[in-house]
């Protein structure tokens, strides 16, 4: 089984803590700017002009505004005018997609999938990783393409050791807001951070557990909840002093996290309250809001409900105690009992 060795280490380590304890834990009122008083030019004779349409012969910029235009509305029977997008809207995502496409152009075997452009994200098929070829052609280029998209402020769909996730740079406040918008939720439902190695954890968290405990649990299908440090972006989970940490046991995710300048914000690739996804086609509705989709193939058995549980979330923020906030894939398939589960709704319930 894919996580037998991790389950043995994790189960033994967590049970050793049980003896200590298992409780957890508007607009201003100024007048309208006066219009320039340019006298209307006499209408040029036009064949077939409709009766009573003399005003239509005056250029729009010179003729007086109609009552409908003054109210910001369109006249009855006319097509609604196209509204300009908010300032800066779309330019950030477009820049991230261009960065991803630039990385795809450098990829050897990777090729973008259908629907490229403003309305869809680029899709990159991840080359298979085998023992004979630990670094297959196109693997490093796929990592570089994802890093380019992330550094441009984009959102990237990624495979993990549990379910598919969506990642952005955790220190980029604009990208964090984008990922909250993608999920359809506010900042009161926290995001986890993803790192490449245990050593990086000490920079962004206040660790009060033995280092060996961290290394027994990570990398693996578990999210550890610890107290956050001042190094972490304050716009990430601003309503809690805790943060969940993931180090997925997936080679692509670990390489991606190592290649990024800071931690990744990571959440499951689905709308809040919907089922987790095991293939990229299952979250196709999210593609228009993503800069890049890394297709690592199916994750686990798509017919098994247990494979959609995500990671097990463990609260280690209180010294000498632990709490299972959410029993996930690692907990259900590896733990036989002896652990007390204390569910806290809304806290890392949708971590991948």
PDB file of C-alpha atoms in Angstrom, residues 40-41 45 53 61 102 110 127 132 140 159 165 167 180 196 199 214 218 224 228 239 262 294 315 336 343:
ATOM      1  CA  UNK A  40     -23.446  71.158 -33.286  1.00  0.00           C
ATOM      2  CA  UNK A  41     -22.495  70.874 -36.916  1.00  0.00           C
ATOM      3  CA  UNK A  45     -27.727  64.895 -46.012  1.00  0.00           C
ATOM      4  CA  UNK A  53     -33.831  61.302 -35.962  1.00  0.00           C
ATOM      5  CA  UNK A  61     -19.352  63.775 -28.312  1.00  0.00           C
ATOM      6  CA  UNK A 102       6.280  30.924 -21.618  1.00  0.00           C
ATOM      7  CA  UNK A 110       4.703  19.050 -22.077  1.00  0.00           C
ATOM      8  CA  UNK A 127       5.706  13.159 -17.290  1.00  0.00           C
ATOM      9  CA  UNK A 132      14.801   4.124 -13.807  1.00  0.00           C
ATOM     10  CA  UNK A 140      12.037  20.242 -14.518  1.00  0.00           C
ATOM     11  CA  UNK A 159      -1.403  16.997  -7.702  1.00  0.00           C
ATOM     12  CA  UNK A 165      -5.059  21.126  -4.853  1.00  0.00           C
ATOM     13  CA  UNK A 167      -1.695  26.687  -4.901  1.00  0.00           C
ATOM     14  CA  UNK A 180     -10.390  32.764  -1.521  1.00  0.00           C
ATOM     15  CA  UNK A 196       9.341  21.411   0.609  1.00  0.00           C
ATOM     16  CA  UNK A 199      13.683  22.615   7.988  1.00  0.00           C
ATOM     17  CA  UNK A 214       7.776  16.430  12.739  1.00  0.00           C
ATOM     18  CA  UNK A 218       6.218  14.758   7.344  1.00  0.00           C
ATOM     19  CA  UNK A 224       0.018  19.891  11.171  1.00  0.00           C
ATOM     20  CA  UNK A 228       2.273  30.974  13.101  1.00  0.00           C
ATOM     21  CA  UNK A 239      -8.478  35.759  11.920  1.00  0.00           C
ATOM     22  CA  UNK A 262       8.415  31.382  -0.066  1.00  0.00           C
ATOM     23  CA  UNK A 294      -0.591  20.354 -13.766  1.00  0.00           C
ATOM     24  CA  UNK A 315      -3.425  20.192  16.021  1.00  0.00           C
ATOM     25  CA  UNK A 336      -6.555   1.420  14.230  1.00  0.00           C
ATOM     26  CA  UNK A 343     -13.847  17.854  15.370  1.00  0.00           C
TER      27      UNK A 343
END
